[in-house]
Every structure is written in C-alpha cells, then in structure tokens.
DNA sequence: AGGGCGCGATTTTTT
DNA sequence: ATCGCGCCCT
C-alpha cells in the first residue's frame, strides 16, 4: 500500500527533511515562527502513515495546550487513530505510566499528586518537627533546593555526599537542608504522594531499578519526540535517554527546540541538553535540521530579532528570515509615566483597530512582570476595549477550590497528609493545631498512616467526638467510591463538610466570588462525569472521583479555554506569550531594572536569558510591533526612575519608526529633579531635553484634591506647568498648558497631581 | 483560637 | 502599595 503523503507538499525542503528522516536521532533547531509544531505533527503523522502503530509514538511536551494542539493536528492528517498516540506533557504521561507501575517502587497506584503548595506546607511542617529555626530555613528556598536536587538526579543520599551542596547549605546557614530533603521524601512516600518533580524522578527511579519495566517501555516506545527541548532539565533528558539509548536501539528520537527561546533556566531548564544531545548521539549519525524561514513576521521584525540575539554570548548559529516583505517599522512609545504608557498603548490600539481593522484578539500587550498589567487594564476599561488578563492565581489555586479538593483528596487517599491537615479543622470544628500535631506525631511514632492515627489516637472524649465528626464526613464518602461518580460524592461532601454553607454565609463581594468559584468547581465536576472527552483521556476511563482528581492535578488555568473564542485584547507576561502569535504586539516597560529585571541583570547568564525573553517577545508579532517605556513608574509604592532598556539600543535604528518617535517625542522628559541622575551615556534613547517647566520646585508643589478641580481653573502640573482646565468629562480633565509643544492634554484626575492656582 | 499589627520583600512559571 | 508572614495579645 502506498500511503498518501500529500501532506508533505505543504512543507519547505528543510521541514520535509525533518519529517521524513525517521531513522536515527534527529535534532531540529527551530527558530520562532518556523513551523515547528507543523514539523512535529507531520512527522508523527508520517510515522503512522509509514506503518508505525500510534501507541508506539511518545511525544512529550511541556504544556497541556501544546499537547492538545499537537493531537488535534495529528488527527487532521491520520484521523481518529491519532488519539492512540502517546502525546502529552512529561508529567501527565509519566503519571499515566506510574499509575500502572507505581507498586514496583513502593507506591500505591492511586497515589496523590502534591502541588507546589502542598510541598511547601509539608516542608514547613518538617522544619517545625525538626526544631529548625524558620528564620534561617525559608520554605521556598528549601523547596527550590529539593526540587533542583531531584531535577539533577541527586537523591537525599547523594545530597549528603555532595560536598558542594552541603557546603552551600552550611554557608547559607541551613546545614540541615539535606535532613529536610530526606524527611520530605519519606513523608511523601508515607502519604502515598508524589510532587511534580517526583512524577519525573520516580519514573526515572522505576526505569533505573526495574529491568523488566524498562525493557517493556523501551520496546513500546519505538519513536520518541520531544518538543521545546531547550526547556528540559537534566532529569527529563535522563529519562528520554534511558528510553532510547541502549544496545541495538533504533534510536528513533527527534528533539525540537530553539536555544534562543530558552527562558526557563530559572527553573532548571538547560540548553546544555541540546549540546549534550548532539554529543550523546553523534556516533549514531545524528542529523541536524535548522528551520530558519519564519512564516510569522515581516522582515523588519525578523531582522530586529536577529540583531538583538547577536548580543548573546553562546548560541547555535542561525539566522531567521522572512519573505513576507519589509512591513512596517517597529513603533516606539516613549512615555513619561507608567500611566501615560498605558494611555498611549490604548491610543495606539484604537488607531490600529480603526486604520488596520485589527480585531481585539489579534492584539497583545506583553510585560515583564504581572504587576504591570494594572495600568493597561485601567485604560482598556476606559476605552471600552474588551481584554483578558492571563496569569495570576489559577482557578485551582484558589482557597475555596483547594478546600473542597482537599476533602476529596482525603476521601480518595486518606493517607494524604497535606490534604488532611488542610481540611481536618476547616470549617472549624474544634480540632486545634495541638491535636493535629499530636495526630501527626502519633502517626510517625507508631508507623501508621495519618488516617489510622486519626482514628486510633487516644484523646479526651470531647476531642474524640470532634474527630469523629470529621471521620463521619469522610467515611461514608469513602464507602461510595466504587459505586458513586465524582459529582455525587463531591456534592455530598460539599454539604456535609459544611464548606458550602461556610462560603454561602459570606455576603461580601469577595465572598460572592468565592461562592461562584466553589459552584463552578462543582459544575466542573459535573461536566466531568457527563461529558465524553477529558483532557488527558486514558489515565482512567471512568467517572470516578479518583479519576477526576487525577485529571485536574495536572491542569492549569491556561487549559480552561472557555473564552478563547471571545474577541478580546490579550494582556500577559512575556513568559506566558511563548508559543503564541498576534498581528499586533506591544512590548511594554522596556526599562533597565524592569526588562531586564533587576533580579537577573548582574550576571551575564541572567542578562542573556532576559535578552532571549526580549527575543521571544518581539518575535510574537506578525505585522505590528510597538515597544514602549516610561521614564518614571510607580513601583512598590514609590515613583522610580529608570533608563530605557539596553535592549532598545540593540535594535538597529533602521528598523524603528522614527516618524512615530519624533511626533510622540514632545513629552519625552527626564525625571523631575528627583531620582537618580541620568548617568548612562551612549544610545540614542538617552533623554536630553528636560521639558520640566522651569521655575517649579517640586518641594513647593502641593497637589489639590482632585474633586476640587473644576473647569475654568488654572492649575499647576509638575511636568506640563501652568494650564487652564477647559472642561472635565468622566474623570478626564481637558487642560490647555502654555509651556509645552503639545499644549492640549487630557489628564485623568484619578492619576493626575494638580495644584489649583486660581 | 483567632484577630490585629508591624515588618520585610518584591520576576518570570509548568506540572 | 500590597501582600504575606510571624508574633503577640485577647
């Protein structure tokens, strides 16, 4: 049978090579917008068309979204067979394997997945139990150390033997970190719980310790693909290697990545893996394909990106190119304040919507830190532009959601110590910290699970009846685990636990929001039992509570693509924008110490990562790219003044829209007397003109209450000087200033500081 | 057990 | 500014 290979026609030469080279190790270096996902999905489709069984293909991604996208696109080519492909995130696919094999490593197959909060809570508990000084032992720091140890295959034993780590801990005055790590590992195991790192580490352990299982999966996964390879950590690569690197292996491994888009080094990702991959598979005729044609952006944008990235030290040589024509130059907004930046971005969006007929959904505002979103939200509302902010607290991290999930977790796995601690006395039922501590201690002393401790611990009769009240919520639900579906149990627990009433009692605005979340969790569970498809089908093909919990443990907000169709402007951090594209992109807050972040700018590595982040940001744009910065912005409650970002200077001026720059330059002022002196010289962005109106000493300036400002008044503004209020309209004052080039300003009273003169 | 106050730090984030 | 914390007092 000659398989249909017409899908190959839509690929360029390099892409096609990367798709049809199905034997032996392949490294695909894929620049932004170069059709990476296309290559990956077509490659999988091609494998299947060439006779591979779908279930022999393992395709690993980082996000559920990427996995879903990939599956959908494979299905378009090969049909329903696509659902049998093992395509998913590292964590979800490994969890799926562990659900089957966990007993080989001393875990129950219904193990709980601890999220980051659970890990932190347990570490906090251990710091307490080990009588360590919590001023010296910071929970976050310890968790980081443990996480990074696991990601580097360092077990508690190896940790103790590692002089470097132990010395670091001693230097940081936390010499018992290894002890915490060891205790943490034991307690997770005792609770039948794996944290996110464990889903990887325990799989590695399994493959390492059990020849039979290793052989089984080596034979099963004849084709292995890894997306976003630059984001993998050592542990992930170790597992991949374990699966494909062995005697007589066909080594059908294909990794796809872009070193220039590595922006997660801060959480353990290492582009060293790309270099190691080349090295590790060199003698097996590794083939390297570079996808350099960019199908996303115009030349101005692509060339600017190329220039910027040359400032980085180490990189795989490549130069992306585009045949989409020169396109528009890159816009630049120089604002005096963050508020003005917000306004000018909103103005430009209005302009683009009118002139270029852009839809809201084709526009994105990107920033380095989530805190920057506020001003943009403000102006989007003011201009009536629909928008959506991504990031922040995810649905599943909300307290009211975690509370109910906590109960459900105890129902499914009563050994789950973290969930138990969370809910045993919430809503309050008179079981205090002292009692909870006693239970934990009893559990540890007697070597029994926390649940057995709850039931057996000898206590006063008053406490006993309170504990029994709690047991009476859990036990009946447990008895129904095999017969009732997830929703039936959840609805019952929501009532009996008192959680539902607790939240409904609160009539504050936030309280109503919590009720809403609580209910939408319940309806989500209902949807889970009624709907056919679930995100990662195959873990458990049933509607049980256990199955539900497994499904949501690895979900994030991003996966709730409810409003994805809606026509709104997107506001998100640059990190969150990775992998996305928009017709028009605004990269905002381009100031030293913000982007690049002050947290990263003292080391060359940190700065390089910030630059890659900038590279990612600008390559999100298809046609319109606008960069912006403010001379002054509110940060941490005070005004701060920073130089324009060095990254701006790294874009050749020929790509920048000077017309726009000049016409908007009228209010490009330096800081007003206060703030650090402008020390940095080079670079055409350096602000030279000081447009501050002479004769005003900020010390004498006393802003008047904004509600006293009325039309006809003469007011003083720190930057613009004296002006006359023409009229006020919806909180916006139209003021005519005398001393600036662009005299008519619309000023929002909410933000403005104006002093009434007459 | 729980509320309140004062202090300190402040990026990015998937699973 | 704001949030989270830890501690102390009721």
XYZ file of C-alpha atoms (C1' of nucleotides) in Angstrom:
783
model
C 0.000 0.000 0.000
C 1.299 3.413 -0.882
C 0.380 5.770 1.862
C -0.877 9.170 0.923
C 1.899 11.627 1.537
C 0.291 14.718 0.068
C 0.726 16.475 3.397
C 4.416 16.641 2.580
C 3.745 19.066 -0.227
C 2.940 21.897 2.131
C 6.395 21.786 3.704
C 9.567 23.544 2.681
C 12.673 21.490 1.945
C 14.193 21.523 5.407
C 10.868 20.901 7.069
C 10.243 17.962 4.802
C 13.671 16.517 5.517
C 12.999 16.806 9.219
C 9.722 14.980 8.736
C 10.850 12.118 6.530
C 14.152 11.393 8.267
C 12.548 8.887 10.577
C 15.518 6.677 11.288
C 18.095 7.594 13.862
C 18.497 10.638 16.064
C 17.304 13.977 14.743
C 17.797 17.435 16.169
C 15.591 20.149 14.786
C 16.632 23.682 15.620
C 13.507 25.679 15.048
C 13.518 29.442 15.018
C 10.418 31.354 16.043
C 7.527 31.031 13.619
C 9.370 28.424 11.582
C 6.624 25.816 11.603
C 7.965 23.755 14.460
C 4.644 22.277 15.524
C 3.896 21.555 11.909
C 7.069 19.553 11.556
C 6.456 17.692 14.775
C 2.889 16.764 13.969
C 3.584 15.875 10.363
C 6.470 13.775 11.477
C 4.212 11.805 13.760
C 1.580 11.541 11.040
C 4.267 10.402 8.640
C 5.474 7.739 11.048
C 1.963 6.418 11.275
C 1.430 6.555 7.525
C 4.667 4.635 7.150
C 3.328 1.874 9.318
C 4.166 2.762 12.904
C 1.440 1.971 15.380
C 0.124 5.152 17.005
C 0.720 3.797 20.510
C 4.389 3.282 19.709
C 4.857 7.010 19.421
C 5.759 9.019 22.504
C 5.545 12.783 22.022
C 6.479 14.877 25.042
C 5.507 18.491 25.527
C 5.600 20.929 28.410
C 2.055 22.195 28.449
C -1.289 20.565 28.051
C -2.100 23.190 25.483
C 0.797 22.216 23.261
C -0.154 18.573 23.637
C -3.759 19.203 22.750
C -2.790 21.258 19.738
C -0.478 18.554 18.569
C -3.083 15.835 18.936
C -5.645 17.862 17.051
C -3.274 18.451 14.208
C -2.194 14.834 14.004
C -5.818 13.834 13.856
C -6.362 16.106 10.859
C -3.852 14.032 8.937
C -4.316 10.496 10.179
C -7.838 10.555 11.600
C -9.056 9.021 14.856
C -6.003 6.817 15.167
C -4.343 9.969 16.475
C -5.949 9.507 19.854
C -3.799 6.449 20.435
C -0.585 8.396 20.129
C 1.119 8.941 23.472
C 1.181 12.703 23.128
C 1.069 14.732 26.303
C 3.075 16.559 28.873
C 6.036 14.955 30.554
C 4.123 14.998 33.788
C 0.826 13.613 32.562
C 2.295 10.792 30.513
C 4.713 9.798 33.228
C 1.891 9.912 35.766
C -0.032 7.634 33.464
C 2.794 5.120 33.423
C 3.217 5.391 37.167
C -0.471 4.745 37.727
C 0.243 1.326 36.314
C 3.694 0.652 37.701
C 3.857 2.535 40.993
C 3.779 -0.596 43.123
C 7.232 -1.541 41.805
C 8.652 1.412 43.683
C 6.606 1.103 46.820
C 3.795 3.463 45.898
C 0.083 2.809 45.685
C -1.309 3.209 42.188
C -3.869 5.681 43.471
C -1.099 7.995 44.637
C -1.890 11.630 45.246
C -0.126 14.398 43.364
C 1.151 17.155 45.635
C 1.140 20.576 44.084
C 3.666 23.240 44.982
C 1.582 24.479 47.882
C 1.382 21.005 49.352
C 5.147 20.639 49.063
C 5.725 23.934 50.777
C 3.292 23.107 53.505
C 4.973 19.788 54.188
C 8.405 21.372 54.219
C 7.153 23.961 56.687
C 5.821 21.193 58.865
C 9.137 19.353 58.739
C 11.080 22.465 59.650
C 8.873 22.663 62.690
C 9.190 18.994 63.554
C 12.952 19.030 63.200
C 13.104 22.056 65.511
C 14.881 24.152 62.961
C 14.950 27.915 63.030
C 12.433 29.040 60.472
C 14.158 32.383 60.134
C 17.110 30.543 58.685
C 15.159 27.889 56.826
C 12.976 29.545 54.281
C 10.340 27.195 52.926
C 10.683 28.456 49.387
C 14.433 28.179 49.424
C 14.354 24.655 50.796
C 11.748 23.617 48.253
C 13.885 25.037 45.471
C 16.902 23.130 46.715
C 14.966 19.894 46.924
C 13.376 20.419 43.545
C 16.645 21.190 41.897
C 18.311 18.225 43.590
C 15.684 15.932 42.126
C 15.948 17.575 38.742
C 19.619 16.797 38.817
C 19.196 13.201 39.939
C 20.546 13.898 43.383
C 18.862 11.650 45.938
C 18.973 12.507 49.650
C 21.893 10.070 49.985
C 23.808 11.595 47.125
C 22.999 15.014 48.515
C 24.711 14.128 51.773
C 27.786 13.027 49.840
C 27.848 16.092 47.657
C 30.404 18.439 49.171
C 29.358 21.350 47.015
C 25.696 21.217 48.007
C 26.475 20.605 51.653
C 28.920 23.496 51.716
C 26.391 25.774 50.061
C 23.885 24.852 52.726
C 26.356 25.489 55.502
C 27.260 28.835 54.005
C 23.588 29.718 53.811
C 23.250 28.755 57.476
C 20.907 25.941 56.657
C 23.078 22.850 57.124
C 20.085 20.613 57.798
C 18.621 21.034 54.336
C 19.664 17.515 53.459
C 17.829 16.249 56.532
C 14.693 18.036 55.448
C 15.071 16.591 51.985
C 15.375 13.066 53.353
C 12.421 13.544 55.687
C 10.381 15.135 52.917
C 10.969 12.198 50.631
C 9.958 9.739 53.338
C 6.842 11.656 54.256
C 5.697 11.946 50.656
C 6.084 8.232 50.292
C 4.250 7.581 53.526
C 1.413 9.801 52.348
C 1.265 7.995 49.037
C 2.043 11.303 47.384
C 4.281 12.459 44.572
C 5.112 16.065 43.910
C 5.601 17.352 40.373
C 9.283 16.504 40.404
C 8.531 13.028 41.685
C 6.401 12.298 38.638
C 9.636 12.580 36.730
C 12.070 11.376 39.327
C 10.096 8.315 40.376
C 9.684 7.271 36.788
C 13.418 7.550 36.372
C 13.868 5.506 39.512
C 11.472 2.909 38.165
C 13.276 2.618 34.855
C 16.582 2.541 36.661
C 15.650 -0.148 39.152
C 13.449 -2.481 37.193
C 14.932 -4.130 34.123
C 11.670 -5.674 33.117
C 9.688 -2.469 33.186
C 12.488 -0.650 31.421
C 12.516 -3.217 28.668
C 8.761 -3.019 28.326
C 8.738 0.714 27.711
C 11.805 0.656 25.539
C 10.059 -1.795 23.290
C 6.807 0.033 23.459
C 8.022 3.482 22.525
C 9.786 2.918 19.266
C 9.518 6.577 18.355
C 10.212 9.345 20.806
C 9.758 13.069 20.161
C 10.402 15.982 22.462
C 9.008 19.446 21.941
C 10.646 22.602 23.354
C 13.765 20.651 24.096
C 15.562 23.776 25.282
C 13.212 23.801 28.266
C 14.033 20.320 29.512
C 16.024 19.781 32.670
C 18.631 17.101 33.329
C 16.130 14.713 34.769
C 13.825 14.908 31.783
C 16.666 14.326 29.398
C 17.915 11.460 31.546
C 14.564 9.732 31.209
C 14.460 10.292 27.476
C 17.950 8.911 27.163
C 17.012 5.933 29.276
C 14.201 5.151 26.870
C 16.114 5.462 23.624
C 19.811 4.978 24.365
C 20.642 1.299 24.667
C 22.251 -1.561 22.852
C 20.714 -2.094 19.392
C 18.202 0.684 19.903
C 16.793 2.089 16.685
C 17.334 5.496 18.347
C 14.332 6.969 16.663
C 14.473 10.094 18.701
C 13.648 13.558 17.482
C 14.050 16.632 19.630
C 12.885 20.064 18.576
C 13.964 23.273 20.181
C 15.473 26.706 19.932
C 18.279 27.738 22.218
C 17.396 31.374 21.558
C 13.992 30.864 23.093
C 15.141 29.258 26.301
C 13.561 31.378 29.004
C 13.164 28.899 31.817
C 16.702 28.432 33.047
C 15.475 29.872 36.328
C 13.553 26.708 36.943
C 16.178 24.264 35.900
C 15.910 24.156 32.129
C 19.265 23.909 30.484
C 20.252 24.371 26.872
C 23.191 22.204 27.772
C 20.796 19.394 26.906
C 20.870 20.452 23.268
C 24.636 20.368 23.233
C 24.669 17.088 25.140
C 22.178 15.622 22.740
C 24.431 16.361 19.798
C 27.325 14.865 21.658
C 25.475 11.812 23.015
C 24.108 10.794 19.649
C 26.988 11.889 17.480
C 28.181 8.406 16.710
C 24.707 7.319 15.686
C 24.555 9.625 12.696
C 22.596 12.385 14.281
C 21.031 14.635 11.710
C 20.531 18.302 12.418
C 17.972 20.432 10.635
C 17.701 24.150 11.071
C 14.366 25.732 10.382
C 15.218 29.315 9.612
C 12.391 30.514 7.456
C 9.956 32.471 9.555
C 6.358 32.345 8.403
C 5.051 34.644 11.061
C 6.595 38.065 10.930
C 7.585 40.720 8.469
C 11.239 41.422 7.717
C 11.559 44.459 9.939
C 10.621 42.338 12.921
C 12.650 39.292 11.973
C 15.770 41.322 11.281
C 15.453 43.243 14.504
C 15.173 39.939 16.359
C 18.288 38.609 14.649
C 20.247 41.670 15.648
C 19.142 41.588 19.238
C 20.101 37.972 19.755
C 23.621 38.506 18.443
C 24.334 40.299 21.708
C 24.126 36.965 23.489
C 27.321 35.109 24.038
C 26.784 31.461 23.272
C 24.297 30.324 20.720
C 23.651 27.939 17.918
C 24.363 29.851 14.763
C 21.258 30.614 12.794
C 19.599 33.492 11.145
C 15.876 33.561 10.648
C 14.486 35.137 7.527
C 11.112 36.012 6.146
C 9.680 36.551 2.714
C 6.661 38.400 3.974
C 8.039 41.719 2.804
C 9.571 44.534 4.768
C 6.398 45.524 6.541
C 6.017 48.320 8.998
C 8.836 49.631 11.058
C 8.799 48.983 14.745
C 6.853 51.586 16.687
C 8.195 53.201 19.782
C 6.333 54.831 22.599
C 8.284 56.985 24.990
C 6.117 57.839 27.906
C 6.828 59.932 30.935
C 4.965 57.748 33.350
C 3.509 54.279 33.510
C 0.045 55.808 33.344
C 0.935 57.618 30.170
C 2.397 54.442 28.766
C -0.942 52.780 29.410
C -2.812 55.530 27.677
C -0.545 55.688 24.667
C -0.722 51.955 24.194
C -4.507 52.155 24.364
C -4.477 55.047 21.895
C -2.339 53.063 19.512
C -4.641 50.082 19.829
C -7.613 52.267 18.925
C -5.666 53.588 15.985
C -4.757 50.121 14.762
C -8.306 48.926 15.134
C -9.531 51.794 13.008
C -6.777 52.080 10.471
C -5.715 48.463 10.120
C -9.042 46.896 11.008
C -7.481 44.679 13.615
C -9.670 42.620 15.886
C -9.074 42.732 19.596
C -7.985 39.124 19.587
C -5.192 39.977 17.164
C -3.609 42.319 19.684
C -1.487 41.566 22.726
C 0.109 43.698 25.395
C 3.128 41.984 26.891
C 5.048 42.899 30.005
C 7.864 41.530 32.105
C 6.010 41.354 35.397
C 2.359 40.690 36.052
C 2.130 43.735 38.301
C 2.372 45.897 35.199
C -0.987 44.778 33.924
C -2.941 47.118 36.170
C -2.431 50.316 34.235
C -3.264 48.638 30.967
C -6.424 47.166 32.413
C -7.385 50.598 33.588
C -7.125 52.061 30.107
C -8.699 49.122 28.364
C -11.715 49.648 30.575
C -11.695 53.354 29.989
C -11.572 52.919 26.232
C -14.093 50.121 26.331
C -11.703 47.688 24.768
C -12.516 44.111 25.788
C -9.471 42.500 27.312
C -8.406 39.497 29.274
C -5.536 39.244 31.689
C -3.729 35.925 31.766
C -1.674 34.793 34.717
C -2.041 35.333 38.394
C -3.825 32.967 40.701
C -5.092 29.995 38.837
C -8.527 28.631 39.449
C -7.243 25.510 41.127
C -5.069 27.529 43.462
C -7.942 29.459 44.958
C -8.589 28.697 48.567
C -12.237 27.754 48.203
C -11.376 25.396 45.365
C -8.476 23.831 47.211
C -10.634 23.324 50.265
C -13.145 21.130 48.525
C -10.454 19.366 46.533
C -8.713 18.775 49.861
C -11.716 16.892 51.188
C -11.977 14.888 48.006
C -8.328 14.005 48.184
C -8.725 12.689 51.715
C -11.685 10.648 50.554
C -9.671 9.033 47.772
C -6.428 8.734 49.680
C -6.798 9.195 53.440
C -3.052 8.903 53.832
C -2.744 12.252 52.064
C -1.295 14.206 54.940
C -1.350 17.629 53.336
C -4.981 17.420 52.314
C -5.906 16.080 55.703
C -4.156 18.893 57.503
C -5.880 21.385 55.306
C -9.403 20.207 55.968
C -9.447 18.440 59.314
C -10.370 21.673 61.033
C -11.848 23.691 58.234
C -14.574 24.767 58.530
C -13.749 24.930 62.208
C -14.879 22.001 64.213
C -12.715 22.440 67.284
C -9.730 20.327 66.304
C -6.861 22.669 67.092
C -3.222 22.741 65.987
C -2.225 20.919 69.147
C -4.446 17.997 68.356
C -3.335 17.937 64.719
C 0.305 17.932 65.794
C -0.429 15.082 68.178
C -2.053 13.109 65.401
C 0.955 13.564 63.155
C 3.316 12.614 65.900
C 1.259 9.586 66.786
C 1.259 8.585 63.152
C 5.018 8.897 62.908
C 5.771 7.246 66.254
C 3.526 4.279 65.600
C 4.476 3.998 61.970
C 0.875 4.148 60.894
C -0.797 6.346 58.295
C -2.234 9.676 59.358
C -5.705 8.366 58.783
C -5.180 5.420 61.089
C -3.757 7.881 63.594
C -6.872 9.997 63.299
C -8.973 7.005 64.140
C -6.810 5.449 66.812
C -5.237 8.298 68.704
C -6.212 8.325 72.381
C -7.710 11.702 73.260
C -10.211 13.194 75.669
C -13.796 12.366 74.935
C -14.542 15.936 73.859
C -11.795 15.871 71.250
C -12.777 12.368 70.269
C -16.285 13.426 69.358
C -14.942 16.316 67.304
C -12.609 14.000 65.458
C -15.447 11.573 64.934
C -17.491 14.341 63.379
C -14.739 14.714 60.827
C -14.441 10.979 60.253
C -18.191 10.918 59.694
C -17.766 13.159 56.688
C -15.028 11.102 55.103
C -16.047 7.530 55.795
C -19.460 7.478 54.097
C -17.936 9.090 51.047
C -15.188 6.512 51.004
C -17.702 3.718 51.048
C -19.247 5.098 47.896
C -16.010 5.433 45.969
C -16.676 2.409 43.804
C -20.343 2.984 43.251
C -20.968 6.729 43.035
C -19.475 9.041 40.456
C -17.241 12.004 41.187
C -20.031 14.541 41.214
C -22.288 12.612 43.544
C -19.554 12.287 46.112
C -18.330 15.857 45.708
C -21.799 17.345 46.102
C -22.365 15.293 49.196
C -19.016 16.213 50.731
C -19.544 19.884 49.913
C -22.662 19.808 52.054
C -21.622 17.508 54.875
C -18.270 19.165 55.397
C -20.003 22.463 55.974
C -17.884 24.067 53.278
C -20.822 25.026 51.129
C -22.608 26.754 53.998
C -19.420 28.366 55.150
C -18.896 30.075 51.825
C -22.526 30.918 51.289
C -22.651 32.732 54.612
C -20.187 35.325 53.425
C -22.008 38.093 51.597
C -19.072 40.345 50.857
C -18.053 40.954 47.259
C -15.108 38.594 47.588
C -17.353 36.128 49.364
C -19.703 36.045 46.421
C -16.754 35.464 44.138
C -15.699 32.538 46.290
C -19.158 31.028 46.156
C -19.048 31.416 42.420
C -15.740 29.583 42.235
C -16.950 26.919 44.577
C -20.026 26.321 42.476
C -18.129 26.402 39.250
C -15.829 23.745 40.662
C -18.854 21.605 41.374
C -20.278 22.184 37.942
C -16.863 21.370 36.518
C -17.010 18.045 38.302
C -20.480 17.521 36.940
C -19.250 18.282 33.463
C -16.506 15.762 34.010
C -18.988 12.989 34.692
C -21.366 13.949 31.916
C -19.017 14.863 29.115
C -17.337 12.371 26.914
C -13.927 13.876 26.469
C -11.451 14.755 29.117
C -8.144 16.475 28.628
C -5.937 13.503 29.129
C -8.119 10.536 28.467
C -6.643 7.203 29.148
C -5.496 7.673 32.695
C -8.658 6.123 33.997
C -11.528 5.647 31.598
C -14.186 6.204 34.232
C -16.086 8.894 36.049
C -14.828 8.075 39.483
C -13.637 10.622 41.955
C -10.136 9.203 41.771
C -10.186 9.658 38.049
C -11.360 13.229 38.375
C -8.617 14.140 40.816
C -6.009 12.638 38.555
C -7.299 14.703 35.716
C -7.213 18.038 37.422
C -3.964 17.550 39.321
C -2.003 18.391 36.218
C -4.284 21.065 34.841
C -3.675 24.777 34.930
C -5.746 27.801 34.163
C -4.408 28.007 30.692
C -6.191 24.807 29.953
C -9.538 26.343 30.591
C -10.001 27.707 27.143
C -13.536 28.845 27.838
C -13.369 32.340 26.484
C -10.701 31.606 23.948
C -13.014 32.439 21.096
C -14.013 35.755 22.554
C -12.717 38.872 20.879
C -10.530 40.470 23.491
C -7.117 42.053 23.708
C -4.639 39.779 25.441
C -2.630 41.011 28.411
C 0.080 38.675 29.602
C 3.653 38.308 30.725
C 6.232 37.634 28.050
C 6.777 34.179 29.505
C 3.130 33.342 29.099
C 3.216 34.513 25.482
C 5.774 31.959 24.418
C 4.438 29.926 21.538
C 1.710 32.424 20.715
C 1.453 34.950 17.906
C -0.536 38.126 17.301
C -0.908 40.522 14.411
C -0.003 43.371 16.712
C 2.183 43.118 19.785
C 3.107 45.732 22.364
C 6.194 45.010 24.406
C 5.974 47.356 27.338
C 8.007 48.539 30.300
C 11.292 48.440 28.410
C 13.357 49.971 31.145
C 16.533 48.981 32.873
C 15.852 47.023 36.061
C 12.416 46.073 34.830
C 13.177 44.475 31.487
C 15.902 43.331 32.010
C 14.795 42.586 35.520
C 16.982 43.814 38.350
C 16.900 40.270 39.697
C 18.743 38.921 36.691
C 20.867 41.700 35.389
C 24.005 41.288 37.467
C 25.132 38.081 35.861
C 25.901 37.580 32.172
C 23.774 34.422 32.183
C 20.854 36.237 33.717
C 21.144 39.034 31.227
C 21.326 36.610 28.334
C 18.135 34.982 29.493
C 16.447 38.362 29.737
C 17.567 39.037 26.201
C 16.157 35.760 24.989
C 12.977 36.779 26.691
C 13.016 40.006 24.745
C 13.682 37.980 21.618
C 10.669 35.812 22.360
C 8.590 38.933 22.981
C 9.295 40.659 19.723
C 9.002 37.521 17.626
C 5.375 37.097 18.756
C 4.399 39.898 16.362
C 3.216 39.211 12.852
C 2.811 42.698 11.426
C 2.829 45.401 14.056
C 5.369 45.623 16.796
C 5.353 48.501 19.235
C 7.886 48.919 22.016
C 7.287 51.199 24.939
C 8.916 52.515 28.072
C 8.226 55.102 30.724
C 10.694 57.454 32.343
C 9.013 57.045 35.648
C 6.692 54.495 37.088
C 5.146 53.530 40.366
C 6.822 50.513 41.768
C 6.483 49.206 45.268
C 4.516 52.252 46.198
C 7.112 54.782 45.181
C 7.948 56.522 41.961
C 11.032 55.009 40.400
C 13.098 56.327 37.551
C 14.957 54.101 35.180
C 16.834 54.414 31.944
C 15.282 52.979 28.817
C 16.181 49.323 28.419
C 19.518 48.476 26.848
C 17.603 46.134 24.564
C 16.168 49.144 22.773
C 19.668 50.169 21.830
C 20.325 46.746 20.413
C 17.747 47.206 17.684
C 19.306 48.972 14.707
C 17.615 52.360 14.244
C 16.776 51.499 10.657
C 14.060 49.169 11.911
C 12.484 51.757 14.129
C 9.734 54.100 13.142
C 11.304 57.459 13.581
C 8.340 59.395 12.406
C 6.380 57.986 15.261
C 9.257 58.520 17.595
C 9.536 62.189 16.743
C 5.880 63.044 16.729
C 5.426 61.447 20.081
C 8.511 62.963 21.495
C 7.009 66.156 22.737
C 6.605 64.965 26.251
C 9.709 62.929 26.438
C 11.071 64.417 29.582
C 13.555 63.239 32.074
C 12.722 62.841 35.693
C 11.782 65.960 37.538
C 14.654 66.989 39.760
C 14.284 63.896 41.868
C 15.512 60.453 41.034
C 18.999 59.334 40.213
C 20.972 61.407 37.728
C 20.930 60.122 34.180
C 24.333 58.546 34.208
C 24.317 56.285 31.220
C 25.566 57.906 28.090
C 25.561 56.081 24.835
C 22.433 55.236 22.959
C 20.106 57.492 21.127
C 17.356 56.931 23.639
C 19.069 58.915 26.223
C 16.783 61.753 27.046
C 18.434 65.077 26.521
C 15.732 67.677 26.672
C 14.434 68.399 30.082
C 10.942 69.568 29.435
C 10.179 70.262 33.028
C 8.711 73.669 33.248
C 11.274 75.968 34.766
C 10.542 77.699 37.959
C 8.682 74.908 39.669
C 10.298 73.357 42.628
C 8.690 70.012 43.378
C 9.117 70.752 47.034
C 6.703 73.653 46.771
C 4.216 71.629 44.813
C 1.123 70.665 46.747
C -1.432 68.719 44.765
C -5.026 69.696 45.414
C -7.744 67.110 45.981
C -8.934 66.007 42.590
C -12.599 66.544 43.291
C -11.966 70.244 43.755
C -10.747 70.679 40.242
C -13.336 72.467 38.151
C -13.444 73.859 34.628
C -12.011 77.314 34.287
C -9.423 76.859 36.974
C -5.767 77.485 36.418
C -3.782 74.550 37.684
C -0.175 73.570 38.004
C 1.191 70.257 36.790
C 4.693 69.108 37.628
C 5.611 68.250 34.060
C 3.446 70.490 31.972
C 3.411 73.565 34.130
C 0.563 76.029 34.241
C -2.596 75.206 32.375
C -6.211 76.095 32.193
C -8.914 73.479 32.700
C -11.158 73.587 29.643
C -13.678 71.024 30.731
C -13.999 67.807 32.700
C -15.627 64.766 31.279
C -15.961 61.445 33.039
C -12.983 61.948 35.275
C -10.861 63.244 32.432
C -9.812 66.866 32.515
C -9.028 68.616 29.250
C -6.366 71.095 30.080
C -4.577 73.618 27.926
C -0.992 74.024 29.039
C 1.050 77.007 27.919
C 4.578 75.853 28.146
C 4.718 72.629 26.154
C 4.826 71.876 22.446
C 1.667 69.874 22.539
C -0.476 72.041 24.744
C -3.810 70.273 24.873
C -3.739 67.351 27.254
C -6.353 65.032 28.523
C -5.495 64.179 32.063
C -7.149 61.639 34.218
C -7.959 63.213 37.500
C -7.593 59.868 39.190
C -3.890 59.814 38.460
C -3.021 63.430 37.972
C -1.433 65.556 40.576
C -2.638 69.084 40.020
C -2.348 72.100 42.232
C -5.052 74.706 41.967
C -3.546 78.137 41.425
C -6.576 80.308 40.779
C -8.235 30.021 68.639
C -8.326 33.950 66.282
C -7.666 38.754 65.289
C -4.596 42.505 64.656
C -0.457 44.822 63.877
C 4.120 45.604 62.278
C 7.843 44.257 59.353
C 10.008 42.954 55.100
C 10.323 41.764 50.479
C 9.094 42.471 45.941
C 10.416 38.156 38.435
C 9.382 35.018 35.246
C 6.107 29.628 35.835
C 4.652 24.274 34.122
C 3.373 20.483 36.034
C 1.291 49.600 47.523
C 0.481 45.334 48.763
C 0.732 41.018 50.419
C 2.282 37.536 53.348
C 4.376 36.370 57.497
C 5.083 35.910 62.315
C 4.299 37.193 66.698
C 1.617 38.783 70.422
C -2.372 39.762 72.775
C -7.017 38.881 73.984
